[in-house]
mmCIF file of C-alpha atoms and ligand atoms in Angstrom:
data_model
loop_
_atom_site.group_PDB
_atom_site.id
_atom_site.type_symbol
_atom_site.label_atom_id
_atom_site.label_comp_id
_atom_site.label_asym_id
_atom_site.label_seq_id
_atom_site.Cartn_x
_atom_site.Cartn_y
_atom_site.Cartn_z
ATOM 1 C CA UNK A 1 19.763 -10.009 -16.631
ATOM 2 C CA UNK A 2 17.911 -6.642 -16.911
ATOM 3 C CA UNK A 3 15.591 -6.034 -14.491
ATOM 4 C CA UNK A 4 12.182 -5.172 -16.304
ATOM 5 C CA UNK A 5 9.312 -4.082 -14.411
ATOM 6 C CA UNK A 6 5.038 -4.408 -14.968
ATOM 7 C CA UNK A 7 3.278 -2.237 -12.192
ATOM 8 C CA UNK A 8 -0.304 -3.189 -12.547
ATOM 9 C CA UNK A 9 -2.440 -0.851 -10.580
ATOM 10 C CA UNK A 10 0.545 2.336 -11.464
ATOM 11 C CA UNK A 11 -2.332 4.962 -11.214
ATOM 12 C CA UNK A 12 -3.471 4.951 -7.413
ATOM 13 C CA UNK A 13 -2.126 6.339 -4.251
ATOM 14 C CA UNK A 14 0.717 4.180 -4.178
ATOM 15 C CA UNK A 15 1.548 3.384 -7.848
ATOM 16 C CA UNK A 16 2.072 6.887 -8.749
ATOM 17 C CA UNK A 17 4.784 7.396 -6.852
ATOM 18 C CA UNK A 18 6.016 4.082 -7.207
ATOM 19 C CA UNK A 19 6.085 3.837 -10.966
ATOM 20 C CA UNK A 20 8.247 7.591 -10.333
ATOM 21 C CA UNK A 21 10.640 6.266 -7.898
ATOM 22 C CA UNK A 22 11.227 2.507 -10.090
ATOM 23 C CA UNK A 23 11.602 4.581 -13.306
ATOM 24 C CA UNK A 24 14.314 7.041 -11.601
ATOM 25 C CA UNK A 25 16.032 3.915 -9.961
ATOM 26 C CA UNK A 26 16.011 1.302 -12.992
ATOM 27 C CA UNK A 27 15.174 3.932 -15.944
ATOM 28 C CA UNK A 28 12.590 4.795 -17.972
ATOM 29 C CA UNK A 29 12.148 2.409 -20.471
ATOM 30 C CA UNK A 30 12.038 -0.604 -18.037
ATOM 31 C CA UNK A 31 9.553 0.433 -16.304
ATOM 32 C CA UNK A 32 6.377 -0.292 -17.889
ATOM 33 C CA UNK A 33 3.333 1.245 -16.097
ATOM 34 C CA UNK A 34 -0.515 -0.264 -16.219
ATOM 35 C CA UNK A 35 -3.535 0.392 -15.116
ATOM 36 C CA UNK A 36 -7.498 -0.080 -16.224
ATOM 37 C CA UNK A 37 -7.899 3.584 -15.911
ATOM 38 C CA UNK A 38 -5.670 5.919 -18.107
ATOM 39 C CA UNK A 39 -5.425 8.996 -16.466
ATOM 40 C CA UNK A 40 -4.170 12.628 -17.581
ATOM 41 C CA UNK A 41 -0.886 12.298 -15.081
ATOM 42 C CA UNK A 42 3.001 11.311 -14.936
ATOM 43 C CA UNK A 43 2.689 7.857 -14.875
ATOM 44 C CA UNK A 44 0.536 7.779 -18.062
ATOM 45 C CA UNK A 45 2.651 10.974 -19.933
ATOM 46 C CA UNK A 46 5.928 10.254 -18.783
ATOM 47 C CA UNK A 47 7.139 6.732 -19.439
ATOM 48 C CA UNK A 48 5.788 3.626 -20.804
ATOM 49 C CA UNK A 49 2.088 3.223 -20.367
ATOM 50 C CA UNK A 50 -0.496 0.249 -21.095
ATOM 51 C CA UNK A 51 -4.321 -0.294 -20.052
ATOM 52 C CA UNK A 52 -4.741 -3.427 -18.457
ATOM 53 C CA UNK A 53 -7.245 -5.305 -16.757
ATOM 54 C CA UNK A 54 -5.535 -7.290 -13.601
ATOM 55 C CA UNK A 55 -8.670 -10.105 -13.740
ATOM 56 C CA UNK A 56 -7.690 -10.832 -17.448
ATOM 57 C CA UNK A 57 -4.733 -13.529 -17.585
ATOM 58 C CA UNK A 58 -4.251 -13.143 -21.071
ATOM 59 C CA UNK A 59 -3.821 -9.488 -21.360
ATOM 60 C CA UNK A 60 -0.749 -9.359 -17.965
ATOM 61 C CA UNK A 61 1.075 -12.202 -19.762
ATOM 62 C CA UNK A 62 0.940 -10.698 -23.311
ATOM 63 C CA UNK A 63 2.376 -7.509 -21.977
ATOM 64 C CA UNK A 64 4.824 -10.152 -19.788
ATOM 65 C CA UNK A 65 6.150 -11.391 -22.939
ATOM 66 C CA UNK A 66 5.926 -8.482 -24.964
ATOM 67 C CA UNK A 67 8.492 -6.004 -22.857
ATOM 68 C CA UNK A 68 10.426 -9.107 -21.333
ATOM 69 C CA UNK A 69 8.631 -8.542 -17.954
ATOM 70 C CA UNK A 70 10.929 -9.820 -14.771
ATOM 71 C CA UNK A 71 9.323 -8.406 -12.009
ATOM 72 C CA UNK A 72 5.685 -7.285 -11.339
ATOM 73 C CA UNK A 73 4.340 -4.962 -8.484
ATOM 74 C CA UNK A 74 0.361 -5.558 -8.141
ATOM 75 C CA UNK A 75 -0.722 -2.650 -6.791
ATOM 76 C CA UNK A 76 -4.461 -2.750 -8.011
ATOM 77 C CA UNK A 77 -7.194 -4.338 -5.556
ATOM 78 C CA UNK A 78 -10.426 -2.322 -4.008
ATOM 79 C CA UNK A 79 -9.709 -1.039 -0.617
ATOM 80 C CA UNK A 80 -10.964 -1.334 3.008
ATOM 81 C CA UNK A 81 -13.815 0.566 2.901
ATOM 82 C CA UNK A 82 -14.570 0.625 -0.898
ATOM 83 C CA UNK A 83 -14.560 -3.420 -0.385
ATOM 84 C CA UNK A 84 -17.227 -3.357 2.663
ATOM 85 C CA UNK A 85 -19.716 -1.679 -0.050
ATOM 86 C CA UNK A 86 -18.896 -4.508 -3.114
ATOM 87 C CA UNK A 87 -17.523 -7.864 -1.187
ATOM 88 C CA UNK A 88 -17.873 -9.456 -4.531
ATOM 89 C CA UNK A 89 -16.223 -7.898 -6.709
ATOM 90 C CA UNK A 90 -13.437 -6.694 -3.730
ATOM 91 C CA UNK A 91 -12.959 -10.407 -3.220
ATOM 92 C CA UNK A 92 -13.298 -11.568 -7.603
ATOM 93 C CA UNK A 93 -10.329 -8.664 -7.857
ATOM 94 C CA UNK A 94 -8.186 -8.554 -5.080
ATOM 95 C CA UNK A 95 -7.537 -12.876 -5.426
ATOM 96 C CA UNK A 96 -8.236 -13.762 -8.709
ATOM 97 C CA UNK A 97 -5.336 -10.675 -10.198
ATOM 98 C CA UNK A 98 -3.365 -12.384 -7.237
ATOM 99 C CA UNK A 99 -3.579 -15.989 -8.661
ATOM 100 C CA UNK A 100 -2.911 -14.796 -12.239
ATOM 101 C CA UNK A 101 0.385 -13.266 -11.324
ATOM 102 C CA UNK A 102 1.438 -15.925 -8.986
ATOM 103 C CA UNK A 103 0.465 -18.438 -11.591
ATOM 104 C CA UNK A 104 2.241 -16.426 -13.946
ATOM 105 C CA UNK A 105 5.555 -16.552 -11.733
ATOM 106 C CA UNK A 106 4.865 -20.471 -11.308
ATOM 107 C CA UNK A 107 5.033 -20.906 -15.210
ATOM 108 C CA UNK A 108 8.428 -19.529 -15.252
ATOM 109 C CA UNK A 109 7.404 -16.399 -16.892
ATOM 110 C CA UNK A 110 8.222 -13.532 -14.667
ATOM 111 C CA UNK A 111 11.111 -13.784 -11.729
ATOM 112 C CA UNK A 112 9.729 -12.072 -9.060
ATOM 113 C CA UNK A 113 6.772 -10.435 -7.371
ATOM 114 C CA UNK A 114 5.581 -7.754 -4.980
ATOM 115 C CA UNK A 115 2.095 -7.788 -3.679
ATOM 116 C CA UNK A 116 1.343 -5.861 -0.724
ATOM 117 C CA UNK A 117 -0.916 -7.169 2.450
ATOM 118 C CA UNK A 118 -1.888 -4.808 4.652
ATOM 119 C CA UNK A 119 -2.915 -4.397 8.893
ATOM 120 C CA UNK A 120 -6.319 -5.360 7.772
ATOM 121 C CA UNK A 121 -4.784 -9.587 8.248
ATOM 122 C CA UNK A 122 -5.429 -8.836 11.927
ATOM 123 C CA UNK A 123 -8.772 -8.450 13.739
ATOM 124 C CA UNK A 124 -10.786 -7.971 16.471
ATOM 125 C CA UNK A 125 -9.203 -10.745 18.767
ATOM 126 C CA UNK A 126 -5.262 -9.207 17.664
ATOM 127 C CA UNK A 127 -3.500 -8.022 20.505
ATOM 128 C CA UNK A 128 -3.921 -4.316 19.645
ATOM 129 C CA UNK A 129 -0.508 -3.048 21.181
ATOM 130 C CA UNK A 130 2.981 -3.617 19.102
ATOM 131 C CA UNK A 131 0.503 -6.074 17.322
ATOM 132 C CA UNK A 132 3.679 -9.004 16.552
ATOM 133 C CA UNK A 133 4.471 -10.732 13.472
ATOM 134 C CA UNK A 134 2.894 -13.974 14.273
ATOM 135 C CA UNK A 135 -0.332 -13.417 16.480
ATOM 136 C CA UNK A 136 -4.434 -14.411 16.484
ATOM 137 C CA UNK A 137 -5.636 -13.174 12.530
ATOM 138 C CA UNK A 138 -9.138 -13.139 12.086
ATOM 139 C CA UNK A 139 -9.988 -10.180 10.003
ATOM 140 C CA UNK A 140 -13.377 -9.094 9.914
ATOM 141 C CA UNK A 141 -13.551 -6.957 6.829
ATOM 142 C CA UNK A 142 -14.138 -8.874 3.271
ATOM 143 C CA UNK A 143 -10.423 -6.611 2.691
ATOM 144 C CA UNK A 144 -8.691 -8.392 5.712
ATOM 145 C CA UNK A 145 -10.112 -11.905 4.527
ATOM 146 C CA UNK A 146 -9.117 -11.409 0.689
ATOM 147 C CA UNK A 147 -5.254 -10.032 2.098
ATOM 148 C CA UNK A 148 -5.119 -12.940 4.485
ATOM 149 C CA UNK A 149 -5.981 -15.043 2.085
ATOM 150 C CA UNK A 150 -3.873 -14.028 -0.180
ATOM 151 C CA UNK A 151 -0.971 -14.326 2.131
ATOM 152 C CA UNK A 152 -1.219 -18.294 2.603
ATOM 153 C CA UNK A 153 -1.427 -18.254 -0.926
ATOM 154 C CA UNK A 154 1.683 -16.697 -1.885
ATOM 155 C CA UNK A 155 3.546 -18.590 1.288
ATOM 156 C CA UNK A 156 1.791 -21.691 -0.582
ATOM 157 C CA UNK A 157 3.640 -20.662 -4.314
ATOM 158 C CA UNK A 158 6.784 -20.089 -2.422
ATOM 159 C CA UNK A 159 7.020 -23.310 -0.963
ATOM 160 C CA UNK A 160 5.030 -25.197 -3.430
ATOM 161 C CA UNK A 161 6.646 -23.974 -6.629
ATOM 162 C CA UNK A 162 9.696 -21.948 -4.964
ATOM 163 C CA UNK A 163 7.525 -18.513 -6.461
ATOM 164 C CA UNK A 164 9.603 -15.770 -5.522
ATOM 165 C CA UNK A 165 7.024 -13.757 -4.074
ATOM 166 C CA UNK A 166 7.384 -10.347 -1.511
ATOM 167 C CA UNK A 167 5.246 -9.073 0.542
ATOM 168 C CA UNK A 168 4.354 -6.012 3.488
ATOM 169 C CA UNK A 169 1.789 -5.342 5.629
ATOM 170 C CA UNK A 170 0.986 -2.181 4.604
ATOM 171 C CA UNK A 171 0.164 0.360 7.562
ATOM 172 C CA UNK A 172 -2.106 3.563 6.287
ATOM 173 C CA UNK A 173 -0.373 5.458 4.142
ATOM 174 C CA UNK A 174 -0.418 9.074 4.376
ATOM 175 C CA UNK A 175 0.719 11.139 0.584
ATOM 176 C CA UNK A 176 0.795 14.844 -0.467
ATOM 177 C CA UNK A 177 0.751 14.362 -4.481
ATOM 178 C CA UNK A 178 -1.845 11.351 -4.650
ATOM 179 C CA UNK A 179 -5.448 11.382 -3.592
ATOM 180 C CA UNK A 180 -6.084 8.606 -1.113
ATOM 181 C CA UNK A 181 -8.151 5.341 -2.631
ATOM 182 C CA UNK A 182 -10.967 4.680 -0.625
ATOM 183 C CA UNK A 183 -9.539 3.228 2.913
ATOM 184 C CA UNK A 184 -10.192 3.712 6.290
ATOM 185 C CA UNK A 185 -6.911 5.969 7.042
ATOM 186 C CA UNK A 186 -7.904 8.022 4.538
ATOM 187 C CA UNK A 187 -8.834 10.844 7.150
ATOM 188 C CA UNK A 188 -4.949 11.250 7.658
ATOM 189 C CA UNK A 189 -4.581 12.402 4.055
ATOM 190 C CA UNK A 190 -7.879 14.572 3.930
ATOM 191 C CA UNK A 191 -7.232 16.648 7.225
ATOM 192 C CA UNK A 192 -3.907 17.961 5.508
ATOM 193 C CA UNK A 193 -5.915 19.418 2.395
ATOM 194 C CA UNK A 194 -8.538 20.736 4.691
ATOM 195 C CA UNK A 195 -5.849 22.901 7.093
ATOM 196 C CA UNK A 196 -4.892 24.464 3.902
ATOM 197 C CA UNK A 197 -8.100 25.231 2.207
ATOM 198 C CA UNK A 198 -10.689 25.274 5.326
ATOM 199 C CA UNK A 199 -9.046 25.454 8.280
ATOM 200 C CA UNK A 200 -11.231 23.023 9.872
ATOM 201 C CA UNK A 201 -11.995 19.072 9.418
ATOM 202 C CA UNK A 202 -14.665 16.645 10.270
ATOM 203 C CA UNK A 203 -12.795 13.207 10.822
ATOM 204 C CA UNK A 204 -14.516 10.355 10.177
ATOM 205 C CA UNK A 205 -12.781 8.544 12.893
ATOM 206 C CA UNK A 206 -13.184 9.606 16.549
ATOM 207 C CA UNK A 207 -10.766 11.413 18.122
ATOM 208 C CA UNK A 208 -9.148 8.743 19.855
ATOM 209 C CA UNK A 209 -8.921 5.867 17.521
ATOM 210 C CA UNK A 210 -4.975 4.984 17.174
ATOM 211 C CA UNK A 211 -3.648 3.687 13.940
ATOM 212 C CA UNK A 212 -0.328 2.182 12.403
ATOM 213 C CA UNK A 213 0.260 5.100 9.764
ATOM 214 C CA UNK A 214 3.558 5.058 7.352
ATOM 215 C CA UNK A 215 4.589 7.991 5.340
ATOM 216 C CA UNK A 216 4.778 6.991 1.080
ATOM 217 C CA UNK A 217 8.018 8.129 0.896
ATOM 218 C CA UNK A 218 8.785 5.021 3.751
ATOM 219 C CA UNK A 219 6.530 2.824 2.203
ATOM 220 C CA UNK A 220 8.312 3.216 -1.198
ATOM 221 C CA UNK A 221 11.522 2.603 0.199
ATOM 222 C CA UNK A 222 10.448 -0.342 1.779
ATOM 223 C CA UNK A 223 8.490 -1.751 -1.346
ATOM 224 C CA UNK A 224 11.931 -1.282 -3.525
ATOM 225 C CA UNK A 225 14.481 -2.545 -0.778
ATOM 226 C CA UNK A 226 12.147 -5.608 -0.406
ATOM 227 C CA UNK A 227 12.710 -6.444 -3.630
ATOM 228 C CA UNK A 228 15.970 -5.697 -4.063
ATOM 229 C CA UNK A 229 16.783 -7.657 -0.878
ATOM 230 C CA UNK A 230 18.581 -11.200 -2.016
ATOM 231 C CA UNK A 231 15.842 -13.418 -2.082
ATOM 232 C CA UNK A 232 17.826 -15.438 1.417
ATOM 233 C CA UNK A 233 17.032 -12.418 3.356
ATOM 234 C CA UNK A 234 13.588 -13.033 3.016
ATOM 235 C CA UNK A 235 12.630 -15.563 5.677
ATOM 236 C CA UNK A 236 8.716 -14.422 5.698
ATOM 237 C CA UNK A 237 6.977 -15.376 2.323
ATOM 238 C CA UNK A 238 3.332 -14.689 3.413
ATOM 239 C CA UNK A 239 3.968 -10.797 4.534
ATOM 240 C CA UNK A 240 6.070 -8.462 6.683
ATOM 241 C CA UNK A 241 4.658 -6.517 9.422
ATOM 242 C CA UNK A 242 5.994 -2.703 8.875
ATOM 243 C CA UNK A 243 5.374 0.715 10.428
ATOM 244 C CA UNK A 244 6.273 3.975 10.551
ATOM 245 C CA UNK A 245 4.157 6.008 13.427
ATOM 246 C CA UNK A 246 0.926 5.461 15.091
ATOM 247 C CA UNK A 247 -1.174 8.463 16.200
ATOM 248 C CA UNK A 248 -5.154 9.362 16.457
ATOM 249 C CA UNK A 249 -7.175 11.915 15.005
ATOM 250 C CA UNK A 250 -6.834 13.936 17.770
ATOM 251 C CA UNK A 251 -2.825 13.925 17.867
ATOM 252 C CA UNK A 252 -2.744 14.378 14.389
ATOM 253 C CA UNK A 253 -4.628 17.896 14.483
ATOM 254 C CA UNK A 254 -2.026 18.727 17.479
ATOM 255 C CA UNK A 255 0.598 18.452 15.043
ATOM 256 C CA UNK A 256 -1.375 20.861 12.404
ATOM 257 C CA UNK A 257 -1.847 23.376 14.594
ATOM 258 C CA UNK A 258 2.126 23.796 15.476
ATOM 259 C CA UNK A 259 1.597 25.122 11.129
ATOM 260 C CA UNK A 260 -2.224 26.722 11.484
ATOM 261 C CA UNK A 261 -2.723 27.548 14.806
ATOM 262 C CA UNK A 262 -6.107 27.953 14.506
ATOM 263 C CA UNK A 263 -6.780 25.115 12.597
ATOM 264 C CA UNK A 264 -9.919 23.010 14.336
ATOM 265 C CA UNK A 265 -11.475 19.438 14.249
ATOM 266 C CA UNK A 266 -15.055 17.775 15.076
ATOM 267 C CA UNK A 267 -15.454 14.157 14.942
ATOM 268 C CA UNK A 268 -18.288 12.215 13.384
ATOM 269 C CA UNK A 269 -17.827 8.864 12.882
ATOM 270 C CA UNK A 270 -18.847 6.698 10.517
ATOM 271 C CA UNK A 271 -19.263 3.116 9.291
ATOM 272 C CA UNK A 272 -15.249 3.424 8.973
ATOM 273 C CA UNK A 273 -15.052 3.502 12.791
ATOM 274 C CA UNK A 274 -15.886 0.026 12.746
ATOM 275 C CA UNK A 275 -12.948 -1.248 10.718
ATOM 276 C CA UNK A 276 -10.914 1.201 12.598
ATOM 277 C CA UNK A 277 -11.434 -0.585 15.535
ATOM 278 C CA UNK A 278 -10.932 -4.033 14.848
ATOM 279 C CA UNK A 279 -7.223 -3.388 13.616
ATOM 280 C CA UNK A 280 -3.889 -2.913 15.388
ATOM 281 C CA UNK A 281 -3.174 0.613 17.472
ATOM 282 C CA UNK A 282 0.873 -0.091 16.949
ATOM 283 C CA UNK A 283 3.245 -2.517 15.274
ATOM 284 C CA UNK A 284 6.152 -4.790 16.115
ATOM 285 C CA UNK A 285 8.244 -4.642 12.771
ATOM 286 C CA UNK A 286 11.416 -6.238 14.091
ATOM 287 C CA UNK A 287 11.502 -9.144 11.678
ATOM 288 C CA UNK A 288 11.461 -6.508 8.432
ATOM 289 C CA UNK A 289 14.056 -4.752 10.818
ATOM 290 C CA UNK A 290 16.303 -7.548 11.173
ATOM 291 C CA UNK A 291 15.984 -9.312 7.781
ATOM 292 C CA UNK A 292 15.895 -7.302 5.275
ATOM 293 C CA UNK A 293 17.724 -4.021 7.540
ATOM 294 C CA UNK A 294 14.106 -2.154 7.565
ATOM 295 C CA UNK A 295 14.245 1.404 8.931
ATOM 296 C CA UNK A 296 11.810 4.108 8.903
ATOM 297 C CA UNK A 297 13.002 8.002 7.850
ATOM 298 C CA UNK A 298 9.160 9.336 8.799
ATOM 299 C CA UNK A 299 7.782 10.201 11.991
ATOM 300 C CA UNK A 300 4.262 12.591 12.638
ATOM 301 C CA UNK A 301 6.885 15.545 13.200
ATOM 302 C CA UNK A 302 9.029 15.589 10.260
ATOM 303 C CA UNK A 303 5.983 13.803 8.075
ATOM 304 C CA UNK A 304 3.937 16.838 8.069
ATOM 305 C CA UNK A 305 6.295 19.426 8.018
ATOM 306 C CA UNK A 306 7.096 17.308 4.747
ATOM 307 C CA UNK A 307 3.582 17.059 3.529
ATOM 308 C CA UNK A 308 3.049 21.222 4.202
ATOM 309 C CA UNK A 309 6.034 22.097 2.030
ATOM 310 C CA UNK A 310 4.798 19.724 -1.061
ATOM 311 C CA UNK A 311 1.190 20.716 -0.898
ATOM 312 C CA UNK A 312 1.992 24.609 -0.373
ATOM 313 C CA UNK A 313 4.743 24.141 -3.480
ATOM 314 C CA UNK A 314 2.790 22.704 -5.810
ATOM 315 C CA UNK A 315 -1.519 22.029 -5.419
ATOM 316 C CA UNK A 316 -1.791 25.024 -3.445
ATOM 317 C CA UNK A 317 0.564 27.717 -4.264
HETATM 318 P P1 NAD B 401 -5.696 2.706 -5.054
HETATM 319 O O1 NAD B 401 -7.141 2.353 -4.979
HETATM 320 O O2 NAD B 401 -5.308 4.139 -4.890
HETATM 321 O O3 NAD B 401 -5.111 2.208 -6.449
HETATM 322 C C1 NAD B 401 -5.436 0.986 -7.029
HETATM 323 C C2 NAD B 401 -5.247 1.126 -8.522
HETATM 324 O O4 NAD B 401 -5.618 -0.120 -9.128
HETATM 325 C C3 NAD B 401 -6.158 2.209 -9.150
HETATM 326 O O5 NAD B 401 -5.414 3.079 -9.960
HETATM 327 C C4 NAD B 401 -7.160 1.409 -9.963
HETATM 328 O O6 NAD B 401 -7.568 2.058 -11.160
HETATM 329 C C5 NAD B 401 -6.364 0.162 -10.284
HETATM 330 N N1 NAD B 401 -7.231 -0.967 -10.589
HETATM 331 C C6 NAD B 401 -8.402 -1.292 -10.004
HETATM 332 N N2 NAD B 401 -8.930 -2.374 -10.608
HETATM 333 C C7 NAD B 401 -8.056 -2.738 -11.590
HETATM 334 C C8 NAD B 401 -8.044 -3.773 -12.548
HETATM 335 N N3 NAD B 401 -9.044 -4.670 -12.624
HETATM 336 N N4 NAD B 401 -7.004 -3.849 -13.385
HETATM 337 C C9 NAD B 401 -5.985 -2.950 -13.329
HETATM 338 N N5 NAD B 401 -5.949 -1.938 -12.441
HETATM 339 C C10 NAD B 401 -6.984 -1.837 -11.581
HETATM 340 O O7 NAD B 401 -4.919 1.781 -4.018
HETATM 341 P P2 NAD B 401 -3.500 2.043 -3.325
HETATM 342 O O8 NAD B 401 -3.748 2.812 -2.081
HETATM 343 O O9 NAD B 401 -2.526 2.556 -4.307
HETATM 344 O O10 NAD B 401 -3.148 0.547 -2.884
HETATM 345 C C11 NAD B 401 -2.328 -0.314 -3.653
HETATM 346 C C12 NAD B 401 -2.167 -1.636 -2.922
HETATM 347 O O11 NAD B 401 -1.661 -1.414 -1.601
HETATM 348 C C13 NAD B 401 -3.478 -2.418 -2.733
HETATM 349 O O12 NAD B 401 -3.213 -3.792 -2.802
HETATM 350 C C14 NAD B 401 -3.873 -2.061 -1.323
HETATM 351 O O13 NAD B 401 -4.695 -3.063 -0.767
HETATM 352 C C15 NAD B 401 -2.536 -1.980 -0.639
HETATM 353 N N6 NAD B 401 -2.579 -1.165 0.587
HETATM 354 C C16 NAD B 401 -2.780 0.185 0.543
HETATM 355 C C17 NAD B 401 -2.819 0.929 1.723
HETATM 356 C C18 NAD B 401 -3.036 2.428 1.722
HETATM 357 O O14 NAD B 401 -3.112 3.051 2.790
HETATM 358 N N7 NAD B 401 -3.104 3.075 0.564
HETATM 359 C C19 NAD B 401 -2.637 0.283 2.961
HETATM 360 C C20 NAD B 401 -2.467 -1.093 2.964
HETATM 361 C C21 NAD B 401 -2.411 -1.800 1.781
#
């Protein structure tokens, strides 16, 4: 059967280059992109595009049935520290576009779904270090709860119902053609802009605050080999721990100035610092590693000589 794809959420940090990589690897025209904002970019101009609204049942399985949907990736939810300012609403999206599409998959309508947790699961009371796969979770962010949550929900479908439902733990994700969606590694994607244009950067976390980080191109590959993965292979149903790297503000700039020597940082935190601190410094991945044969391409070395090249080439050349 022909794999057919609905990425709802396409426009963001992570969709973008998703919707690229799943339209090079399955072709164009079953890939169908969504989103409730319709931006002037790739994902809207080149390839199948449709506005959608991820809280509206309806609307997801119309589209479902209209391109013969198999698999869906839902990408759109509000992040960390957009979340702390609307609980609400971060909690209304982020579970309710989560039950549709798992409801969806438990009506027999769609085969297969990705929906991506994130480090927030853990907490305060997490061992911090090589935080493992199964460990004390008690989030403290309104974002943690909702992705927690949502975890015991889709090991619930896949036990319940036998939902064949995918999922990583996100670590902050670090991209040179997207703009970064409101979360609390954001920093890592802002000081690379600033070298370039400033040559300085205030972080927003302090200098010593360690964090699991992933570069997208990693974090694409793992979202696709997930779900290409047979569906044995996938002993975890709530959510994979995954990482990359883990470095602080402070190690971060070291690596900027091997490119811009005189490149220089301050530090003023903010309420970000908060959430910073109650999540994991490191991760113990093994389980993705030995399941599903998870490996990681990206470390801080080879990452920004990476991100340099793209942003010189193209937004700043
Ligand atoms: P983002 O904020 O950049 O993108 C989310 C997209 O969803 C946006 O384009 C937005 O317009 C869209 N959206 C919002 N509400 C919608 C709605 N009601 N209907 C349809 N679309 C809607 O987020 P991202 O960084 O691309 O993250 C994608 C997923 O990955 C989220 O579930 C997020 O929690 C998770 N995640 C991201 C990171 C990270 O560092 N970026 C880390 C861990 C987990």
């Amino acid at each position: 059967m022909q794999t057919k794809i609905l990425i709802i959420g396409a426009c963001g940090q992570i969709g973008t280059e998703l919707t690229s990589k799943l339209r090079a690897t399955y072709g164009v025209e079953n890939v169908i992109a969504s989103d409730i904002r319709k931006l002037e970019n790739d994902v809207v101009n080149n390839g199948i595009f449709e506005v959608v609204n991820a809280l509206d049942y309806n609307q997801i399985e119309q589209l479902i049935e209209k391109y013969h949907i198999t698999d869906v990736y839902l990408m759109a939810a509000l992040l960390s520290a957009t979340a702390e300012k609307n609980p609400a609403f971060a909690w209304d999206l982020n579970m309710n576009s989560l039950f549709h599409v798992l409801n969806l998959a438990k009506a027999g309508k769609i085969k297969k779904i990705f929906w991506p947790s994130s480090i927030a699961v853990f907490g305060p009371t997490t061992p911090r270090e090589n935080t493992p796969q199964y460990t004390i979770m008690e989030p403290s962010t309104v974002y943690g709860i909702s992705k927690q949550t949502g975890e015991r929900w889709a090991e619930y479908y896949h036990k319940q119902y036998g939902v064949d439902i995918r999922s990583i733990r996100y670590p902050g994700l670090i991209s040179w053609s997207t703009e970064a969606g409101g979360g609390t590694t954001d920093y890592a994607v802002d000081i690379y802009h600033k070298a370039i244009t400033d040559g300085k950067f205030t972080s927003f976390l302090s200098e010593n605050s360690a964090l699991p980080m992933m570069y997208m191109d990693d974090a694409i590959k793992a979202t696709i080999s997930i779900m290409q993965a047979d569906a044995e292979e996938i002993k975890i149903r709530s959510s994979y721990n995954l990482s990359g790297m883990s470095f602080t503000p402070k190690e971060l700039a070291a690596e900027i100035t091997k490119h811009y020597p005189d490149f220089t940082i301050t530090y003023e935190p903010d309420f970000r610092q908060k959430i910073a601190d109650s999540w994991p410094a490191s991760i113990d991945d093994s389980a993705a590693r030995k399941d599903w044969g998870w490996k990681n391409d990206f470390n801080i070395e080879n990452m920004t000589v990476d991100m340099f090249k793209n942003l010189k080439a193209t937004i700043y050349k």
